[in-house]
PDB file of C-alpha atoms in Angstrom:
ATOM      1  CA  SER A  59      27.776 110.708  -6.285  1.00  0.00           C
ATOM      2  CA  ASP A  60      26.735 113.617  -8.121  1.00  0.00           C
ATOM      3  CA  VAL A  61      26.310 112.552 -10.941  1.00  0.00           C
ATOM      4  CA  CYS A  62      27.924 114.614 -13.807  1.00  0.00           C
ATOM      5  CA  SER A  63      27.360 117.896 -12.024  1.00  0.00           C
ATOM      6  CA  SER A  64      24.252 117.701 -12.385  1.00  0.00           C
ATOM      7  CA  ASP A  65      23.058 121.610 -13.246  1.00  0.00           C
ATOM      8  CA  LEU A  66      26.219 120.909 -15.790  1.00  0.00           C
ATOM      9  CA  CYS A  67      24.667 118.106 -18.357  1.00  0.00           C
ATOM     10  CA  ILE A  68      21.761 119.837 -17.628  1.00  0.00           C
ATOM     11  CA  ASN A  69      22.328 122.458 -18.860  1.00  0.00           C
ATOM     12  CA  ALA A  70      24.081 121.046 -21.306  1.00  0.00           C
ATOM     13  CA  VAL A  71      20.602 119.591 -22.546  1.00  0.00           C
ATOM     14  CA  LEU A  72      18.921 122.380 -22.399  1.00  0.00           C
ATOM     15  CA  SER A  73      21.745 123.564 -25.019  1.00  0.00           C
ATOM     16  CA  MET A  74      21.237 120.928 -27.288  1.00  0.00           C
ATOM     17  CA  ILE A  75      17.685 121.121 -26.912  1.00  0.00           C
ATOM     18  CA  ARG A  76      16.791 122.601 -30.693  1.00  0.00           C
ATOM     19  CA  ARG A  77      20.374 122.486 -32.363  1.00  0.00           C
ATOM     20  CA  ASP A  78      19.939 118.605 -31.787  1.00  0.00           C
ATOM     21  CA  PRO A  79      16.577 117.527 -30.127  1.00  0.00           C
ATOM     22  CA  ARG A  80      17.739 113.539 -30.891  1.00  0.00           C
ATOM     23  CA  ARG A  81      21.460 113.732 -28.701  1.00  0.00           C
ATOM     24  CA  ALA A  82      18.846 115.725 -26.304  1.00  0.00           C
ATOM     25  CA  GLU A  83      16.311 113.171 -25.971  1.00  0.00           C
ATOM     26  CA  SER A  84      19.498 110.261 -25.378  1.00  0.00           C
ATOM     27  CA  ALA A  85      21.231 112.759 -22.632  1.00  0.00           C
ATOM     28  CA  LEU A  86      17.541 112.663 -21.108  1.00  0.00           C
ATOM     29  CA  GLU A  87      17.663 109.646 -20.635  1.00  0.00           C
ATOM     30  CA  ASP A  88      20.616 108.711 -20.237  1.00  0.00           C
ATOM     31  CA  MET A  89      20.590 111.189 -16.870  1.00  0.00           C
ATOM     32  CA  ALA A  90      16.913 109.624 -15.637  1.00  0.00           C
ATOM     33  CA  GLU A  91      18.580 105.840 -16.289  1.00  0.00           C
ATOM     34  CA  LEU A  92      21.480 107.564 -13.688  1.00  0.00           C
ATOM     35  CA  PHE A  93      19.562 108.639 -11.421  1.00  0.00           C
ATOM     36  CA  ARG A  94      17.541 105.534 -10.739  1.00  0.00           C
ATOM     37  CA  ALA A  95      21.094 103.994 -10.366  1.00  0.00           C
ATOM     38  CA  VAL A  96      22.133 106.095  -8.071  1.00  0.00           C
ATOM     39  CA  MET A  97      17.626 105.169  -6.151  1.00  0.00           C
ATOM     40  CA  THR A  98      19.005 101.598  -5.694  1.00  0.00           C
ATOM     41  CA  ASP A  99      19.507  99.292  -3.636  1.00  0.00           C
ATOM     42  CA  THR A 100      22.468  99.030  -2.783  1.00  0.00           C
ATOM     43  CA  ARG A 101      22.207  95.484  -0.792  1.00  0.00           C
ATOM     44  CA  ASN A 102      21.206  93.715  -3.751  1.00  0.00           C
ATOM     45  CA  LEU A 103      24.209  92.572  -6.421  1.00  0.00           C
ATOM     46  CA  VAL A 104      24.133  93.431 -10.405  1.00  0.00           C
ATOM     47  CA  SER A 105      26.193  91.833 -13.464  1.00  0.00           C
ATOM     48  CA  PHE A 106      29.881  94.101 -14.099  1.00  0.00           C
ATOM     49  CA  GLY A 107      27.342  94.263 -17.853  1.00  0.00           C
ATOM     50  CA  ASP A 108      25.300  96.328 -15.688  1.00  0.00           C
ATOM     51  CA  GLU A 109      27.340  99.037 -14.121  1.00  0.00           C
ATOM     52  CA  LEU A 110      29.562  99.387 -17.946  1.00  0.00           C
ATOM     53  CA  GLU A 111      26.277 100.558 -19.208  1.00  0.00           C
ATOM     54  CA  LEU A 112      25.868 102.609 -17.022  1.00  0.00           C
ATOM     55  CA  THR A 113      28.354 103.681 -16.315  1.00  0.00           C
ATOM     56  CA  LYS A 114      29.178 104.504 -20.740  1.00  0.00           C
ATOM     57  CA  ARG A 115      25.657 106.411 -20.003  1.00  0.00           C
ATOM     58  CA  TYR A 116      27.196 108.525 -17.661  1.00  0.00           C
ATOM     59  CA  LEU A 117      30.217 109.125 -19.959  1.00  0.00           C
ATOM     60  CA  ALA A 118      28.368 109.703 -22.822  1.00  0.00           C
ATOM     61  CA  LEU A 119      27.133 112.626 -20.432  1.00  0.00           C
ATOM     62  CA  GLU A 120      30.294 113.949 -19.637  1.00  0.00           C
ATOM     63  CA  ASN A 121      31.446 113.819 -23.118  1.00  0.00           C
ATOM     64  CA  LEU A 122      28.384 116.767 -23.480  1.00  0.00           C
ATOM     65  CA  ARG A 123      30.349 118.701 -21.373  1.00  0.00           C
ATOM     66  CA  LEU A 124      34.661 117.964 -22.240  1.00  0.00           C
ATOM     67  CA  GLY A 125      34.266 117.036 -26.273  1.00  0.00           C
ATOM     68  CA  GLU A 126      37.365 115.793 -27.562  1.00  0.00           C
ATOM     69  CA  ARG A 127      39.436 116.415 -23.919  1.00  0.00           C
ATOM     70  CA  LEU A 128      37.346 113.237 -22.564  1.00  0.00           C
ATOM     71  CA  VAL A 129      38.899 109.952 -24.123  1.00  0.00           C
ATOM     72  CA  VAL A 130      37.735 106.047 -22.686  1.00  0.00           C
ATOM     73  CA  ASP A 131      40.280 103.382 -23.968  1.00  0.00           C
ATOM     74  CA  TRP A 132      38.793  99.230 -22.787  1.00  0.00           C
ATOM     75  CA  GLN A 133      40.249  96.365 -22.271  1.00  0.00           C
ATOM     76  CA  VAL A 134      36.971  94.591 -21.271  1.00  0.00           C
ATOM     77  CA  ASP A 135      36.865  91.006 -21.521  1.00  0.00           C
ATOM     78  CA  ALA A 136      33.750  90.367 -22.435  1.00  0.00           C
ATOM     79  CA  GLN A 137      33.331  86.643 -20.065  1.00  0.00           C
ATOM     80  CA  CYS A 138      33.298  89.603 -17.319  1.00  0.00           C
ATOM     81  CA  GLU A 139      30.263  91.092 -18.206  1.00  0.00           C
ATOM     82  CA  ARG A 140      28.506  87.873 -16.160  1.00  0.00           C
ATOM     83  CA  VAL A 141      30.733  88.859 -12.896  1.00  0.00           C
ATOM     84  CA  ARG A 142      28.888  90.111 -10.095  1.00  0.00           C
ATOM     85  CA  VAL A 143      29.350  92.904  -8.751  1.00  0.00           C
ATOM     86  CA  PRO A 144      27.624  95.716  -6.028  1.00  0.00           C
ATOM     87  CA  PRO A 145      25.792  97.956  -7.813  1.00  0.00           C
ATOM     88  CA  MET A 146      27.402 102.012  -8.169  1.00  0.00           C
ATOM     89  CA  LEU A 147      30.242 100.241  -7.682  1.00  0.00           C
ATOM     90  CA  LEU A 148      32.500 101.687 -11.747  1.00  0.00           C
ATOM     91  CA  GLN A 149      30.681 105.010 -12.195  1.00  0.00           C
ATOM     92  CA  PRO A 150      31.568 106.005  -8.661  1.00  0.00           C
ATOM     93  CA  LEU A 151      34.990 105.623  -9.831  1.00  0.00           C
ATOM     94  CA  VAL A 152      35.225 107.036 -13.531  1.00  0.00           C
ATOM     95  CA  GLU A 153      33.297 110.127 -12.081  1.00  0.00           C
ATOM     96  CA  ASN A 154      36.483 110.618  -9.790  1.00  0.00           C
ATOM     97  CA  ALA A 155      39.083 110.335 -12.659  1.00  0.00           C
ATOM     98  CA  VAL A 156      36.920 112.574 -14.918  1.00  0.00           C
ATOM     99  CA  TYR A 157      37.394 114.605 -11.854  1.00  0.00           C
ATOM    100  CA  HIS A 158      40.998 114.596 -10.440  1.00  0.00           C
ATOM    101  CA  GLY A 159      42.264 113.628 -13.836  1.00  0.00           C
ATOM    102  CA  ILE A 160      40.462 115.517 -17.046  1.00  0.00           C
ATOM    103  CA  GLU A 161      38.815 118.646 -15.594  1.00  0.00           C
ATOM    104  CA  PRO A 162      42.313 120.221 -14.117  1.00  0.00           C
ATOM    105  CA  GLY A 163      43.881 119.591 -17.575  1.00  0.00           C
ATOM    106  CA  ALA A 164      43.226 121.981 -20.780  1.00  0.00           C
ATOM    107  CA  GLU A 165      44.727 119.027 -22.998  1.00  0.00           C
ATOM    108  CA  PRO A 166      42.794 115.608 -23.677  1.00  0.00           C
ATOM    109  CA  GLY A 167      43.085 113.583 -20.823  1.00  0.00           C
ATOM    110  CA  ARG A 168      43.101 109.704 -20.831  1.00  0.00           C
ATOM    111  CA  ILE A 169      40.773 107.070 -19.268  1.00  0.00           C
ATOM    112  CA  GLU A 170      41.943 103.178 -19.602  1.00  0.00           C
ATOM    113  CA  ILE A 171      39.345 100.841 -17.876  1.00  0.00           C
ATOM    114  CA  SER A 172      40.100  96.735 -18.185  1.00  0.00           C
ATOM    115  CA  ALA A 173      38.708  93.863 -16.252  1.00  0.00           C
ATOM    116  CA  ALA A 174      40.490  90.341 -16.802  1.00  0.00           C
ATOM    117  CA  ARG A 175      39.762  87.178 -14.997  1.00  0.00           C
ATOM    118  CA  ALA A 176      42.670  85.899 -13.290  1.00  0.00           C
ATOM    119  CA  GLY A 177      42.320  82.743 -12.234  1.00  0.00           C
ATOM    120  CA  GLU A 178      39.067  83.416  -9.573  1.00  0.00           C
ATOM    121  CA  GLN A 179      39.152  86.570  -9.413  1.00  0.00           C
ATOM    122  CA  MET A 180      38.125  89.481 -12.111  1.00  0.00           C
ATOM    123  CA  LEU A 181      41.004  92.033 -11.864  1.00  0.00           C
ATOM    124  CA  LEU A 182      39.398  95.975 -11.987  1.00  0.00           C
ATOM    125  CA  THR A 183      41.948  98.515 -13.216  1.00  0.00           C
ATOM    126  CA  LEU A 184      40.920 102.040 -13.940  1.00  0.00           C
ATOM    127  CA  SER A 185      43.718 104.518 -14.377  1.00  0.00           C
ATOM    128  CA  ASN A 186      43.621 108.539 -14.717  1.00  0.00           C
ATOM    129  CA  PRO A 187      45.959 111.442 -15.418  1.00  0.00           C
ATOM    130  CA  TYR A 188      46.672 112.317 -11.836  1.00  0.00           C
ATOM    131  CA  TRP A 189      47.238 116.576 -12.033  1.00  0.00           C
ATOM    132  CA  PRO A 190      49.322 116.550  -7.415  1.00  0.00           C
ATOM    133  CA  GLU A 191      49.033 120.292  -7.817  1.00  0.00           C
ATOM    134  CA  HIS A 192      45.688 120.316  -9.011  1.00  0.00           C
ATOM    135  CA  GLN A 193      43.973 117.634  -6.060  1.00  0.00           C
ATOM    136  CA  HIS A 194      41.122 119.308  -4.907  1.00  0.00           C
ATOM    137  CA  ARG A 195      38.222 118.473  -2.605  1.00  0.00           C
ATOM    138  CA  GLN A 196      38.501 114.579  -1.296  1.00  0.00           C
ATOM    139  CA  GLY A 197      35.729 113.711  -2.967  1.00  0.00           C
ATOM    140  CA  ASN A 198      37.798 110.992  -4.217  1.00  0.00           C
ATOM    141  CA  ARG A 199      38.201 109.001  -0.639  1.00  0.00           C
ATOM    142  CA  MET A 200      34.343 108.757  -0.241  1.00  0.00           C
ATOM    143  CA  ALA A 201      33.961 107.032  -2.540  1.00  0.00           C
ATOM    144  CA  LEU A 202      37.183 104.766  -2.318  1.00  0.00           C
ATOM    145  CA  ALA A 203      35.612 104.206   0.920  1.00  0.00           C
ATOM    146  CA  ASN A 204      31.983 103.546   0.694  1.00  0.00           C
ATOM    147  CA  ILE A 205      33.200 100.788  -2.451  1.00  0.00           C
ATOM    148  CA  ALA A 206      35.892  99.517  -0.291  1.00  0.00           C
ATOM    149  CA  GLU A 207      32.666  99.490   2.791  1.00  0.00           C
ATOM    150  CA  ARG A 208      30.645  97.787  -0.256  1.00  0.00           C
ATOM    151  CA  LEU A 209      32.172  95.594  -1.394  1.00  0.00           C
ATOM    152  CA  THR A 210      34.164  94.108   1.879  1.00  0.00           C
ATOM    153  CA  LEU A 211      30.076  93.243   2.761  1.00  0.00           C
ATOM    154  CA  HIS A 212      28.951  91.162   0.368  1.00  0.00           C
ATOM    155  CA  PHE A 213      32.955  89.953   0.282  1.00  0.00           C
ATOM    156  CA  ASP A 214      35.031  90.085   3.473  1.00  0.00           C
ATOM    157  CA  VAL A 215      38.065  89.594   2.075  1.00  0.00           C
ATOM    158  CA  GLU A 216      37.399  87.729  -0.931  1.00  0.00           C
ATOM    159  CA  ALA A 217      37.380  91.235  -2.587  1.00  0.00           C
ATOM    160  CA  SER A 218      40.089  95.134  -2.208  1.00  0.00           C
ATOM    161  CA  LEU A 219      40.569  97.387  -3.230  1.00  0.00           C
ATOM    162  CA  ARG A 220      43.787  99.471  -3.795  1.00  0.00           C
ATOM    163  CA  THR A 221      45.503 103.134  -5.141  1.00  0.00           C
ATOM    164  CA  SER A 222      48.254 103.309  -5.766  1.00  0.00           C
ATOM    165  CA  VAL A 223      50.057 106.877  -7.510  1.00  0.00           C
ATOM    166  CA  GLU A 224      52.081 106.363 -10.780  1.00  0.00           C
ATOM    167  CA  GLY A 225      54.111 108.541 -12.399  1.00  0.00           C
ATOM    168  CA  GLU A 226      51.408 110.828 -13.874  1.00  0.00           C
ATOM    169  CA  ARG A 227      48.368 108.197 -13.533  1.00  0.00           C
ATOM    170  CA  TYR A 228      46.467 107.451 -10.307  1.00  0.00           C
ATOM    171  CA  PHE A 229      45.682 103.389 -10.926  1.00  0.00           C
ATOM    172  CA  THR A 230      42.355 102.175  -8.904  1.00  0.00           C
ATOM    173  CA  HIS A 231      42.963  98.705  -8.400  1.00  0.00           C
ATOM    174  CA  ILE A 232      39.790  95.740  -8.026  1.00  0.00           C
ATOM    175  CA  ALA A 233      40.549  92.949  -7.288  1.00  0.00           C
ATOM    176  CA  LEU A 234      36.191  90.081  -6.404  1.00  0.00           C
ATOM    177  CA  PRO A 235      36.202  86.588  -6.481  1.00  0.00           C
ATOM    178  CA  TRP A 236      35.038  85.201  -9.673  1.00  0.00           C
ATOM    179  CA  ARG A 237      30.917  85.047  -8.819  1.00  0.00           C
ATOM    180  CA  VAL A 238      28.954  85.027 -12.356  1.00  0.00           C
ATOM    181  CA  THR A 239      25.229  85.744 -13.138  1.00  0.00           C
ATOM    182  CA  ASP A 240      23.971  81.728 -13.896  1.00  0.00           C
ATOM    183  CA  SER A 241      25.403  78.581 -13.265  1.00  0.00           C
ATOM    184  CA  HIS A 242      27.165  78.423 -16.829  1.00  0.00           C
ATOM    185  CA  ALA A 243      30.668  79.228 -14.921  1.00  0.00           C
ATOM    186  CA  LEU A 244      33.714  80.365 -17.659  1.00  0.00           C
TER     187      LEU A 244
END
């Protein structure tokens, strides 16, 4: 994961230091948190709430660069925040959605993220605009393969990852076992 195309993020922050020092400071804190997460040991599960927070920090940085072109629609059930997931599950998917779905378009693009309980599973779905003529770089496949590998490592066949193209949207669907952070199962 290249964490918001590091040079672009740093340049965006540098350009706002005098103009908006508070926003620049917040952006630097977001970058530090993302870099810390990238270095995290992926063998331990984290709460989905932590993943959401990290992803929101990443999106705040991308918003500096893309402005109104980046629209995010969140539909996350609060109870999902306690589900245990591999670290760096959501942020790399959103990074791919920005790179492959938002950057190629001239108009604003929408990334939709949903998480909900379905029986003994959490279903996570992410979708973004699909531009068949702009499928630059195969980085998307590498991130997906890495996430699929970590899902298998932690959950074996209890978890799944699949992708699809439906019309002008690219979908990533992940199903995980419902395991929460404390003994008070919802």
